[in-house]
PDB file of N, CA and C in Angstrom:
ATOM      1  N   MET A 896     -61.341  33.710  15.227  1.00 62.00           N
ATOM      2  CA  MET A 896     -60.099  33.464  14.535  1.00 62.00           C
ATOM      3  C   MET A 896     -59.772  34.639  13.625  1.00 62.00           C
ATOM      4  N   THR A 897     -58.533  35.016  13.657  1.00 79.00           N
ATOM      5  CA  THR A 897     -58.044  36.081  12.790  1.00 79.00           C
ATOM      6  C   THR A 897     -56.976  35.505  11.877  1.00 79.00           C
ATOM      7  N   PHE A 898     -56.949  35.994  10.672  1.00 82.00           N
ATOM      8  CA  PHE A 898     -55.929  35.579   9.720  1.00 82.00           C
ATOM      9  C   PHE A 898     -54.972  36.731   9.480  1.00 82.00           C
ATOM     10  N   VAL A 899     -53.689  36.385   9.398  1.00 87.00           N
ATOM     11  CA  VAL A 899     -52.654  37.349   9.044  1.00 87.00           C
ATOM     12  C   VAL A 899     -52.088  36.905   7.701  1.00 87.00           C
ATOM     13  N   THR A 900     -52.152  37.791   6.729  1.00 88.00           N
ATOM     14  CA  THR A 900     -51.618  37.500   5.396  1.00 88.00           C
ATOM     15  C   THR A 900     -50.332  38.283   5.221  1.00 88.00           C
ATOM     16  N   ARG A 901     -49.233  37.565   5.005  1.00 91.00           N
ATOM     17  CA  ARG A 901     -47.937  38.192   4.764  1.00 91.00           C
ATOM     18  C   ARG A 901     -47.669  38.167   3.267  1.00 91.00           C
ATOM     19  N   LEU A 902     -47.445  39.342   2.725  1.00 92.00           N
ATOM     20  CA  LEU A 902     -47.146  39.467   1.302  1.00 92.00           C
ATOM     21  C   LEU A 902     -45.682  39.837   1.138  1.00 92.00           C
ATOM     22  N   THR A 903     -44.986  39.115   0.294  1.00 95.00           N
ATOM     23  CA  THR A 903     -43.603  39.431  -0.053  1.00 95.00           C
ATOM     24  C   THR A 903     -43.592  39.716  -1.551  1.00 95.00           C
ATOM     25  N   LEU A 904     -43.187  40.933  -1.895  1.00 95.00           N
ATOM     26  CA  LEU A 904     -43.122  41.343  -3.300  1.00 95.00           C
ATOM     27  C   LEU A 904     -41.669  41.583  -3.667  1.00 95.00           C
ATOM     28  N   GLN A 905     -41.252  41.074  -4.820  1.00 96.00           N
ATOM     29  CA  GLN A 905     -39.876  41.242  -5.292  1.00 96.00           C
ATOM     30  C   GLN A 905     -39.880  41.663  -6.751  1.00 96.00           C
ATOM     31  N   SER A 906     -38.900  42.494  -7.092  1.00 96.00           N
ATOM     32  CA  SER A 906     -38.767  42.929  -8.478  1.00 96.00           C
ATOM     33  C   SER A 906     -37.399  43.545  -8.702  1.00 96.00           C
ATOM     34  N   GLY A 907     -36.956  43.482  -9.924  1.00 95.00           N
ATOM     35  CA  GLY A 907     -35.762  44.197 -10.329  1.00 95.00           C
ATOM     36  C   GLY A 907     -36.104  45.617 -10.762  1.00 95.00           C
ATOM     37  N   ASP A 908     -37.383  45.891 -10.927  1.00 95.00           N
ATOM     38  CA  ASP A 908     -37.883  47.199 -11.333  1.00 95.00           C
ATOM     39  C   ASP A 908     -38.436  47.901 -10.097  1.00 95.00           C
ATOM     40  N   ARG A 909     -37.622  48.740  -9.506  1.00 95.00           N
ATOM     41  CA  ARG A 909     -37.994  49.384  -8.240  1.00 95.00           C
ATOM     42  C   ARG A 909     -39.242  50.257  -8.373  1.00 95.00           C
ATOM     43  N   ALA A 910     -39.362  50.983  -9.461  1.00 95.00           N
ATOM     44  CA  ALA A 910     -40.516  51.859  -9.666  1.00 95.00           C
ATOM     45  C   ALA A 910     -41.810  51.049  -9.753  1.00 95.00           C
ATOM     46  N   ALA A 911     -41.792  49.942 -10.488  1.00 94.00           N
ATOM     47  CA  ALA A 911     -42.984  49.092 -10.598  1.00 94.00           C
ATOM     48  C   ALA A 911     -43.342  48.497  -9.243  1.00 94.00           C
ATOM     49  N   LEU A 912     -42.336  48.054  -8.507  1.00 95.00           N
ATOM     50  CA  LEU A 912     -42.559  47.474  -7.182  1.00 95.00           C
ATOM     51  C   LEU A 912     -43.181  48.499  -6.240  1.00 95.00           C
ATOM     52  N   ASP A 913     -42.623  49.692  -6.198  1.00 95.00           N
ATOM     53  CA  ASP A 913     -43.149  50.725  -5.315  1.00 95.00           C
ATOM     54  C   ASP A 913     -44.556  51.156  -5.730  1.00 95.00           C
ATOM     55  N   GLY A 914     -44.843  51.143  -7.015  1.00 94.00           N
ATOM     56  CA  GLY A 914     -46.189  51.467  -7.484  1.00 94.00           C
ATOM     57  C   GLY A 914     -47.216  50.450  -7.010  1.00 94.00           C
ATOM     58  N   ILE A 915     -46.867  49.166  -7.079  1.00 93.00           N
ATOM     59  CA  ILE A 915     -47.759  48.097  -6.619  1.00 93.00           C
ATOM     60  C   ILE A 915     -47.965  48.215  -5.111  1.00 93.00           C
ATOM     61  N   VAL A 916     -46.886  48.458  -4.372  1.00 94.00           N
ATOM     62  CA  VAL A 916     -46.984  48.597  -2.912  1.00 94.00           C
ATOM     63  C   VAL A 916     -47.879  49.787  -2.556  1.00 94.00           C
ATOM     64  N   ASP A 917     -47.734  50.891  -3.264  1.00 94.00           N
ATOM     65  CA  ASP A 917     -48.592  52.058  -3.017  1.00 94.00           C
ATOM     66  C   ASP A 917     -50.061  51.729  -3.284  1.00 94.00           C
ATOM     67  N   ASP A 918     -50.322  50.969  -4.339  1.00 92.00           N
ATOM     68  CA  ASP A 918     -51.699  50.562  -4.638  1.00 92.00           C
ATOM     69  C   ASP A 918     -52.274  49.695  -3.514  1.00 92.00           C
ATOM     70  N   ILE A 919     -51.471  48.773  -3.000  1.00 91.00           N
ATOM     71  CA  ILE A 919     -51.924  47.907  -1.902  1.00 91.00           C
ATOM     72  C   ILE A 919     -52.203  48.739  -0.657  1.00 91.00           C
ATOM     73  N   LYS A 920     -51.300  49.681  -0.355  1.00 92.00           N
ATOM     74  CA  LYS A 920     -51.506  50.545   0.815  1.00 92.00           C
ATOM     75  C   LYS A 920     -52.788  51.346   0.694  1.00 92.00           C
ATOM     76  N   SER A 921     -53.043  51.926  -0.463  1.00 91.00           N
ATOM     77  CA  SER A 921     -54.250  52.747  -0.621  1.00 91.00           C
ATOM     78  C   SER A 921     -55.510  51.880  -0.555  1.00 91.00           C
ATOM     79  N   SER A 922     -55.466  50.664  -1.092  1.00 89.00           N
ATOM     80  CA  SER A 922     -56.611  49.751  -0.992  1.00 89.00           C
ATOM     81  C   SER A 922     -56.893  49.401   0.463  1.00 89.00           C
ATOM     82  N   ALA A 923     -55.843  49.123   1.227  1.00 89.00           N
ATOM     83  CA  ALA A 923     -56.006  48.785   2.642  1.00 89.00           C
ATOM     84  C   ALA A 923     -56.571  49.971   3.425  1.00 89.00           C
ATOM     85  N   GLU A 924     -56.113  51.165   3.115  1.00 89.00           N
ATOM     86  CA  GLU A 924     -56.618  52.366   3.797  1.00 89.00           C
ATOM     87  C   GLU A 924     -58.099  52.590   3.485  1.00 89.00           C
ATOM     88  N   ARG A 925     -58.488  52.395   2.221  1.00 89.00           N
ATOM     89  CA  ARG A 925     -59.893  52.573   1.839  1.00 89.00           C
ATOM     90  C   ARG A 925     -60.800  51.583   2.560  1.00 89.00           C
ATOM     91  N   LYS A 926     -60.311  50.352   2.745  1.00 86.00           N
ATOM     92  CA  LYS A 926     -61.102  49.303   3.387  1.00 86.00           C
ATOM     93  C   LYS A 926     -60.997  49.343   4.907  1.00 86.00           C
ATOM     94  N   GLY A 927     -60.080  50.152   5.454  1.00 86.00           N
ATOM     95  CA  GLY A 927     -59.899  50.210   6.901  1.00 86.00           C
ATOM     96  C   GLY A 927     -59.171  49.002   7.460  1.00 86.00           C
ATOM     97  N   ALA A 928     -58.364  48.360   6.656  1.00 86.00           N
ATOM     98  CA  ALA A 928     -57.632  47.160   7.078  1.00 86.00           C
ATOM     99  C   ALA A 928     -56.395  47.544   7.877  1.00 86.00           C
ATOM    100  N   ALA A 929     -56.053  46.699   8.844  1.00 87.00           N
ATOM    101  CA  ALA A 929     -54.819  46.888   9.611  1.00 87.00           C
ATOM    102  C   ALA A 929     -53.664  46.385   8.749  1.00 87.00           C
ATOM    103  N   LEU A 930     -52.776  47.292   8.377  1.00 89.00           N
ATOM    104  CA  LEU A 930     -51.663  46.966   7.494  1.00 89.00           C
ATOM    105  C   LEU A 930     -50.359  47.335   8.180  1.00 89.00           C
ATOM    106  N   LYS A 931     -49.432  46.384   8.208  1.00 92.00           N
ATOM    107  CA  LYS A 931     -48.092  46.663   8.719  1.00 92.00           C
ATOM    108  C   LYS A 931     -47.140  46.641   7.540  1.00 92.00           C
ATOM    109  N   GLY A 932     -46.347  47.671   7.450  1.00 89.00           N
ATOM    110  CA  GLY A 932     -45.384  47.744   6.365  1.00 89.00           C
ATOM    111  C   GLY A 932     -45.734  48.877   5.435  1.00 89.00           C
ATOM    112  N   PRO A 933     -45.082  48.988   4.346  1.00 93.00           N
ATOM    113  CA  PRO A 933     -44.125  48.028   3.805  1.00 93.00           C
ATOM    114  C   PRO A 933     -42.775  48.103   4.508  1.00 93.00           C
ATOM    115  N   HIS A 934     -42.187  46.938   4.687  1.00 95.00           N
ATOM    116  CA  HIS A 934     -40.844  46.830   5.226  1.00 95.00           C
ATOM    117  C   HIS A 934     -39.924  46.500   4.056  1.00 95.00           C
ATOM    118  N   SER A 935     -38.842  47.227   3.945  1.00 95.00           N
ATOM    119  CA  SER A 935     -37.899  47.029   2.843  1.00 95.00           C
ATOM    120  C   SER A 935     -36.701  46.235   3.320  1.00 95.00           C
ATOM    121  N   ARG A 936     -36.358  45.211   2.572  1.00 95.00           N
ATOM    122  CA  ARG A 936     -35.095  44.506   2.810  1.00 95.00           C
ATOM    123  C   ARG A 936     -34.014  45.233   2.029  1.00 95.00           C
ATOM    124  N   PRO A 937     -32.769  45.072   2.443  1.00 96.00           N
ATOM    125  CA  PRO A 937     -31.695  45.663   1.637  1.00 96.00           C
ATOM    126  C   PRO A 937     -31.712  45.069   0.226  1.00 96.00           C
ATOM    127  N   PRO A 938     -31.441  45.878  -0.790  1.00 96.00           N
ATOM    128  CA  PRO A 938     -31.414  45.348  -2.154  1.00 96.00           C
ATOM    129  C   PRO A 938     -30.391  44.221  -2.264  1.00 96.00           C
ATOM    130  N   GLU A 939     -30.747  43.201  -3.024  1.00 96.00           N
ATOM    131  CA  GLU A 939     -29.870  42.044  -3.216  1.00 96.00           C
ATOM    132  C   GLU A 939     -29.265  42.118  -4.615  1.00 96.00           C
ATOM    133  N   LYS A 940     -27.948  42.165  -4.682  1.00 96.00           N
ATOM    134  CA  LYS A 940     -27.261  42.220  -5.977  1.00 96.00           C
ATOM    135  C   LYS A 940     -26.887  40.790  -6.377  1.00 96.00           C
ATOM    136  N   LEU A 941     -27.326  40.402  -7.561  1.00 94.00           N
ATOM    137  CA  LEU A 941     -27.087  39.055  -8.059  1.00 94.00           C
ATOM    138  C   LEU A 941     -26.242  39.109  -9.322  1.00 94.00           C
ATOM    139  N   THR A 942     -25.436  38.083  -9.503  1.00 93.00           N
ATOM    140  CA  THR A 942     -24.571  37.975 -10.676  1.00 93.00           C
ATOM    141  C   THR A 942     -24.781  36.610 -11.311  1.00 93.00           C
ATOM    142  N   VAL A 943     -24.983  36.597 -12.629  1.00 89.00           N
ATOM    143  CA  VAL A 943     -25.213  35.355 -13.366  1.00 89.00           C
ATOM    144  C   VAL A 943     -24.145  35.234 -14.439  1.00 89.00           C
ATOM    145  N   PRO A 944     -23.364  34.133 -14.422  1.00 85.00           N
ATOM    146  CA  PRO A 944     -22.367  33.953 -15.486  1.00 85.00           C
ATOM    147  C   PRO A 944     -23.059  33.662 -16.820  1.00 85.00           C
ATOM    148  N   GLN A 945     -22.437  34.120 -17.910  1.00 84.00           N
ATOM    149  CA  GLN A 945     -22.988  33.884 -19.242  1.00 84.00           C
ATOM    150  C   GLN A 945     -21.953  33.177 -20.107  1.00 84.00           C
ATOM    151  N   HIS A 946     -22.280  31.983 -20.502  1.00 80.00           N
ATOM    152  CA  HIS A 946     -21.388  31.208 -21.358  1.00 80.00           C
ATOM    153  C   HIS A 946     -21.546  31.662 -22.802  1.00 80.00           C
ATOM    154  N   ALA A 947     -20.433  31.690 -23.519  1.00 79.00           N
ATOM    155  CA  ALA A 947     -20.457  32.142 -24.910  1.00 79.00           C
ATOM    156  C   ALA A 947     -21.075  31.095 -25.827  1.00 79.00           C
ATOM    157  N   ARG A 948     -20.980  29.820 -25.431  1.00 76.00           N
ATOM    158  CA  ARG A 948     -21.525  28.734 -26.243  1.00 76.00           C
ATOM    159  C   ARG A 948     -22.260  27.748 -25.346  1.00 76.00           C
ATOM    160  N   LEU A 949     -23.158  27.006 -25.936  1.00 72.00           N
ATOM    161  CA  LEU A 949     -23.921  26.025 -25.173  1.00 72.00           C
ATOM    162  C   LEU A 949     -23.117  24.772 -24.860  1.00 72.00           C
ATOM    163  N   HIS A 950     -22.076  24.541 -25.622  1.00 69.00           N
ATOM    164  CA  HIS A 950     -21.262  23.341 -25.429  1.00 69.00           C
ATOM    165  C   HIS A 950     -20.570  23.401 -24.069  1.00 69.00           C
ATOM    166  N   GLY A 951     -20.703  22.360 -23.266  1.00 64.00           N
ATOM    167  CA  GLY A 951     -20.187  22.342 -21.906  1.00 64.00           C
ATOM    168  C   GLY A 951     -18.671  22.398 -21.805  1.00 64.00           C
ATOM    169  N   ASP A 952     -17.937  21.982 -22.842  1.00 72.00           N
ATOM    170  CA  ASP A 952     -16.479  21.958 -22.787  1.00 72.00           C
ATOM    171  C   ASP A 952     -15.862  23.305 -23.149  1.00 72.00           C
ATOM    172  N   ASP A 953     -16.652  24.224 -23.604  1.00 71.00           N
ATOM    173  CA  ASP A 953     -16.153  25.530 -24.021  1.00 71.00           C
ATOM    174  C   ASP A 953     -16.172  26.472 -22.821  1.00 71.00           C
ATOM    175  N   GLU A 954     -15.010  26.984 -22.430  1.00 77.00           N
ATOM    176  CA  GLU A 954     -14.901  27.838 -21.240  1.00 77.00           C
ATOM    177  C   GLU A 954     -15.066  29.329 -21.541  1.00 77.00           C
ATOM    178  N   ARG A 955     -15.272  29.678 -22.814  1.00 81.00           N
ATOM    179  CA  ARG A 955     -15.422  31.089 -23.147  1.00 81.00           C
ATOM    180  C   ARG A 955     -16.714  31.639 -22.551  1.00 81.00           C
ATOM    181  N   ARG A 956     -16.620  32.870 -22.031  1.00 82.00           N
ATOM    182  CA  ARG A 956     -17.779  33.496 -21.394  1.00 82.00           C
ATOM    183  C   ARG A 956     -17.883  34.968 -21.777  1.00 82.00           C
ATOM    184  N   PHE A 957     -19.107  35.430 -21.748  1.00 86.00           N
ATOM    185  CA  PHE A 957     -19.352  36.864 -21.834  1.00 86.00           C
ATOM    186  C   PHE A 957     -19.229  37.414 -20.420  1.00 86.00           C
ATOM    187  N   SER A 958     -19.227  38.730 -20.304  1.00 88.00           N
ATOM    188  CA  SER A 958     -19.201  39.294 -18.954  1.00 88.00           C
ATOM    189  C   SER A 958     -20.491  38.900 -18.229  1.00 88.00           C
ATOM    190  N   SER A 959     -20.403  38.763 -16.936  1.00 89.00           N
ATOM    191  CA  SER A 959     -21.551  38.323 -16.138  1.00 89.00           C
ATOM    192  C   SER A 959     -22.671  39.341 -16.187  1.00 89.00           C
ATOM    193  N   TRP A 960     -23.886  38.822 -16.080  1.00 89.00           N
ATOM    194  CA  TRP A 960     -25.077  39.658 -16.035  1.00 89.00           C
ATOM    195  C   TRP A 960     -25.331  39.991 -14.576  1.00 89.00           C
ATOM    196  N   GLU A 961     -25.408  41.263 -14.256  1.00 93.00           N
ATOM    197  CA  GLU A 961     -25.629  41.703 -12.888  1.00 93.00           C
ATOM    198  C   GLU A 961     -26.965  42.431 -12.797  1.00 93.00           C
ATOM    199  N   TYR A 962     -27.701  42.139 -11.739  1.00 92.00           N
ATOM    200  CA  TYR A 962     -28.965  42.828 -11.528  1.00 92.00           C
ATOM    201  C   TYR A 962     -29.268  42.903 -10.040  1.00 92.00           C
ATOM    202  N   THR A 963     -30.198  43.778  -9.694  1.00 96.00           N
ATOM    203  CA  THR A 963     -30.567  44.013  -8.314  1.00 96.00           C
ATOM    204  C   THR A 963     -32.022  43.623  -8.109  1.00 96.00           C
ATOM    205  N   VAL A 964     -32.297  42.949  -6.993  1.00 97.00           N
ATOM    206  CA  VAL A 964     -33.659  42.572  -6.644  1.00 97.00           C
ATOM    207  C   VAL A 964     -34.066  43.362  -5.405  1.00 97.00           C
ATOM    208  N   PHE A 965     -35.202  44.048  -5.512  1.00 97.00           N
ATOM    209  CA  PHE A 965     -35.748  44.829  -4.406  1.00 97.00           C
ATOM    210  C   PHE A 965     -36.903  44.046  -3.785  1.00 97.00           C
ATOM    211  N   THR A 966     -37.019  44.085  -2.457  1.00 97.00           N
ATOM    212  CA  THR A 966     -38.040  43.313  -1.745  1.00 97.00           C
ATOM    213  C   THR A 966     -38.811  44.218  -0.792  1.00 97.00           C
ATOM    214  N   ARG A 967     -40.132  44.047  -0.782  1.00 97.00           N
ATOM    215  CA  ARG A 967     -41.007  44.736   0.163  1.00 97.00           C
ATOM    216  C   ARG A 967     -41.893  43.684   0.829  1.00 97.00           C
ATOM    217  N   GLU A 968     -42.106  43.832   2.140  1.00 96.00           N
ATOM    218  CA  GLU A 968     -42.960  42.910   2.883  1.00 96.00           C
ATOM    219  C   GLU A 968     -44.084  43.693   3.561  1.00 96.00           C
ATOM    220  N   LEU A 969     -45.287  43.137   3.500  1.00 93.00           N
ATOM    221  CA  LEU A 969     -46.459  43.747   4.123  1.00 93.00           C
ATOM    222  C   LEU A 969     -47.233  42.670   4.872  1.00 93.00           C
ATOM    223  N   GLU A 970     -47.974  43.080   5.900  1.00 92.00           N
ATOM    224  CA  GLU A 970     -48.868  42.176   6.621  1.00 92.00           C
ATOM    225  C   GLU A 970     -50.248  42.800   6.667  1.00 92.00           C
ATOM    226  N   ILE A 971     -51.252  41.998   6.341  1.00 89.00           N
ATOM    227  CA  ILE A 971     -52.639  42.426   6.444  1.00 89.00           C
ATOM    228  C   ILE A 971     -53.270  41.592   7.550  1.00 89.00           C
ATOM    229  N   HIS A 972     -53.792  42.259   8.568  1.00 86.00           N
ATOM    230  CA  HIS A 972     -54.428  41.572   9.693  1.00 86.00           C
ATOM    231  C   HIS A 972     -55.935  41.602   9.496  1.00 86.00           C
ATOM    232  N   GLY A 973     -56.542  40.415   9.474  1.00 80.00           N
ATOM    233  CA  GLY A 973     -57.974  40.329   9.212  1.00 80.00           C
ATOM    234  C   GLY A 973     -58.250  40.652   7.760  1.00 80.00           C
ATOM    235  N   HIS A 974     -59.422  41.158   7.474  1.00 80.00           N
ATOM    236  CA  HIS A 974     -59.810  41.553   6.108  1.00 80.00           C
ATOM    237  C   HIS A 974     -59.394  40.500   5.091  1.00 80.00           C
ATOM    238  N   ASP A 975     -59.892  39.283   5.306  1.00 79.00           N
ATOM    239  CA  ASP A 975     -59.527  38.159   4.450  1.00 79.00           C
ATOM    240  C   ASP A 975     -59.855  38.401   2.977  1.00 79.00           C
ATOM    241  N   ASN A 976     -60.998  39.025   2.709  1.00 83.00           N
ATOM    242  CA  ASN A 976     -61.377  39.278   1.310  1.00 83.00           C
ATOM    243  C   ASN A 976     -60.406  40.234   0.631  1.00 83.00           C
ATOM    244  N   LEU A 977     -59.984  41.283   1.345  1.00 84.00           N
ATOM    245  CA  LEU A 977     -59.007  42.218   0.782  1.00 84.00           C
ATOM    246  C   LEU A 977     -57.702  41.494   0.471  1.00 84.00           C
ATOM    247  N   ALA A 978     -57.217  40.696   1.417  1.00 81.00           N
ATOM    248  CA  ALA A 978     -55.965  39.958   1.210  1.00 81.00           C
ATOM    249  C   ALA A 978     -56.084  38.999   0.028  1.00 81.00           C
ATOM    250  N   ARG A 979     -57.211  38.328  -0.071  1.00 81.00           N
ATOM    251  CA  ARG A 979     -57.432  37.385  -1.175  1.00 81.00           C
ATOM    252  C   ARG A 979     -57.457  38.119  -2.511  1.00 81.00           C
ATOM    253  N   ASN A 980     -58.134  39.270  -2.551  1.00 84.00           N
ATOM    254  CA  ASN A 980     -58.199  40.050  -3.791  1.00 84.00           C
ATOM    255  C   ASN A 980     -56.831  40.563  -4.210  1.00 84.00           C
ATOM    256  N   ILE A 981     -56.042  41.022  -3.246  1.00 83.00           N
ATOM    257  CA  ILE A 981     -54.697  41.520  -3.571  1.00 83.00           C
ATOM    258  C   ILE A 981     -53.822  40.390  -4.101  1.00 83.00           C
ATOM    259  N   ALA A 982     -53.838  39.245  -3.418  1.00 78.00           N
ATOM    260  CA  ALA A 982     -52.977  38.125  -3.807  1.00 78.00           C
ATOM    261  C   ALA A 982     -53.358  37.548  -5.172  1.00 78.00           C
ATOM    262  N   SER A 983     -54.609  37.719  -5.581  1.00 81.00           N
ATOM    263  CA  SER A 983     -55.045  37.140  -6.854  1.00 81.00           C
ATOM    264  C   SER A 983     -54.996  38.129  -8.017  1.00 81.00           C
ATOM    265  N   GLN A 984     -54.525  39.349  -7.779  1.00 84.00           N
ATOM    266  CA  GLN A 984     -54.437  40.342  -8.856  1.00 84.00           C
ATOM    267  C   GLN A 984     -53.427  39.903  -9.917  1.00 84.00           C
ATOM    268  N   ASN A 985     -53.599  40.447 -11.087  1.00 87.00           N
ATOM    269  CA  ASN A 985     -52.616  40.244 -12.149  1.00 87.00           C
ATOM    270  C   ASN A 985     -51.559  41.332 -12.018  1.00 87.00           C
ATOM    271  N   PHE A 986     -50.380  40.943 -11.607  1.00 87.00           N
ATOM    272  CA  PHE A 986     -49.278  41.878 -11.450  1.00 87.00           C
ATOM    273  C   PHE A 986     -48.428  41.855 -12.710  1.00 87.00           C
ATOM    274  N   PRO A 987     -47.672  42.923 -12.936  1.00 90.00           N
ATOM    275  CA  PRO A 987     -46.761  42.911 -14.089  1.00 90.00           C
ATOM    276  C   PRO A 987     -45.775  41.745 -13.976  1.00 90.00           C
ATOM    277  N   ASP A 988     -45.308  41.262 -15.112  1.00 91.00           N
ATOM    278  CA  ASP A 988     -44.350  40.152 -15.107  1.00 91.00           C
ATOM    279  C   ASP A 988     -43.087  40.493 -14.336  1.00 91.00           C
ATOM    280  N   SER A 989     -42.776  41.776 -14.196  1.00 92.00           N
ATOM    281  CA  SER A 989     -41.550  42.180 -13.509  1.00 92.00           C
ATOM    282  C   SER A 989     -41.676  42.120 -11.990  1.00 92.00           C
ATOM    283  N   VAL A 990     -42.896  41.876 -11.477  1.00 93.00           N
ATOM    284  CA  VAL A 990     -43.109  41.826 -10.025  1.00 93.00           C
ATOM    285  C   VAL A 990     -43.546  40.425  -9.629  1.00 93.00           C
ATOM    286  N   HIS A 991     -42.839  39.841  -8.661  1.00 92.00           N
ATOM    287  CA  HIS A 991     -43.161  38.515  -8.128  1.00 92.00           C
ATOM    288  C   HIS A 991     -43.783  38.693  -6.751  1.00 92.00           C
ATOM    289  N   ILE A 992     -44.885  37.986  -6.481  1.00 90.00           N
ATOM    290  CA  ILE A 992     -45.541  38.094  -5.183  1.00 90.00           C
ATOM    291  C   ILE A 992     -45.714  36.708  -4.573  1.00 90.00           C
ATOM    292  N   GLU A 993     -45.485  36.635  -3.271  1.00 90.00           N
ATOM    293  CA  GLU A 993     -45.757  35.431  -2.499  1.00 90.00           C
ATOM    294  C   GLU A 993     -46.678  35.814  -1.360  1.00 90.00           C
ATOM    295  N   ALA A 994     -47.673  34.976  -1.091  1.00 87.00           N
ATOM    296  CA  ALA A 994     -48.611  35.231  -0.002  1.00 87.00           C
ATOM    297  C   ALA A 994     -48.555  34.060   0.963  1.00 87.00           C
ATOM    298  N   GLU A 995     -48.458  34.368   2.237  1.00 89.00           N
ATOM    299  CA  GLU A 995     -48.443  33.362   3.294  1.00 89.00           C
ATOM    300  C   GLU A 995     -49.553  33.731   4.274  1.00 89.00           C
ATOM    301  N   VAL A 996     -50.431  32.787   4.580  1.00 84.00           N
ATOM    302  CA  VAL A 996     -51.559  33.046   5.473  1.00 84.00           C
ATOM    303  C   VAL A 996     -51.364  32.257   6.756  1.00 84.00           C
ATOM    304  N   GLU A 997     -51.519  32.953   7.876  1.00 85.00           N
ATOM    305  CA  GLU A 997     -51.382  32.326   9.189  1.00 85.00           C
ATOM    306  C   GLU A 997     -52.664  32.580   9.976  1.00 85.00           C
ATOM    307  N   GLN A 998     -53.164  31.531  10.607  1.00 80.00           N
ATOM    308  CA  GLN A 998     -54.363  31.647  11.424  1.00 80.00           C
ATOM    309  C   GLN A 998     -53.935  31.903  12.863  1.00 80.00           C
ATOM    310  N   ILE A 999     -54.460  32.975  13.443  1.00 77.00           N
ATOM    311  CA  ILE A 999     -54.118  33.365  14.806  1.00 77.00           C
ATOM    312  C   ILE A 999     -55.321  33.085  15.698  1.00 77.00           C
ATOM    313  N   HIS A1000     -55.076  32.374  16.798  1.00 70.00           N
ATOM    314  CA  HIS A1000     -56.130  32.105  17.773  1.00 70.00           C
ATOM    315  C   HIS A1000     -56.068  33.169  18.856  1.00 70.00           C
ATOM    316  N   GLY A1001     -57.215  33.619  19.304  1.00 65.00           N
ATOM    317  CA  GLY A1001     -57.280  34.624  20.351  1.00 65.00           C
ATOM    318  C   GLY A1001     -56.778  34.085  21.676  1.00 65.00           C
ATOM    319  N   ALA A1002     -56.307  34.982  22.555  1.00 62.00           N
ATOM    320  CA  ALA A1002     -55.804  34.600  23.876  1.00 62.00           C
ATOM    321  C   ALA A1002     -56.950  34.046  24.722  1.00 62.00           C
ATOM    322  N   GLY A1003     -56.658  33.023  25.515  1.00 57.00           N
ATOM    323  CA  GLY A1003     -57.639  32.444  26.413  1.00 57.00           C
ATOM    324  C   GLY A1003     -58.621  31.504  25.742  1.00 57.00           C
ATOM    325  N   ARG A1004     -58.461  31.281  24.499  1.00 53.00           N
ATOM    326  CA  ARG A1004     -59.382  30.389  23.772  1.00 53.00           C
ATOM    327  C   ARG A1004     -58.937  28.952  23.948  1.00 53.00           C
ATOM    328  N   ASN A1005     -59.847  28.077  24.189  1.00 53.00           N
ATOM    329  CA  ASN A1005     -59.569  26.667  24.379  1.00 53.00           C
ATOM    330  C   ASN A1005     -59.417  26.000  22.993  1.00 53.00           C
ATOM    331  N   ARG A1006     -58.291  25.332  22.782  1.00 51.00           N
ATOM    332  CA  ARG A1006     -58.001  24.715  21.463  1.00 51.00           C
ATOM    333  C   ARG A1006     -58.136  23.200  21.544  1.00 51.00           C
ATOM    334  N   ASN A1007     -59.223  22.659  21.966  1.00 49.00           N
ATOM    335  CA  ASN A1007     -59.414  21.195  22.040  1.00 49.00           C
ATOM    336  C   ASN A1007     -59.796  20.621  20.731  1.00 49.00           C
TER     337      ASN A1007
END
């Protein structure tokens, strides 16, 4: 059985995100892990309205807060310990990480 760990990293701080991705790539290279990526999604521009007052009947607003979210996706094939160590690291608050693990069965294997 082989495990594939998909990591999705997101941040509004592109430099911090790219630094973390570079660290993951160098760790995978040192360990000899099969790594696919990083794959970049197009930046997502988000807009959040800002109300001038907390009272719900007041329609006054400040200008909307706009920010960009950058996303990088990586896959680690095998090397379960490396994937586990990466996913459990303490990342900066500006970087969000999600890990998804999929178990892959080899071809021709009987799954009874």
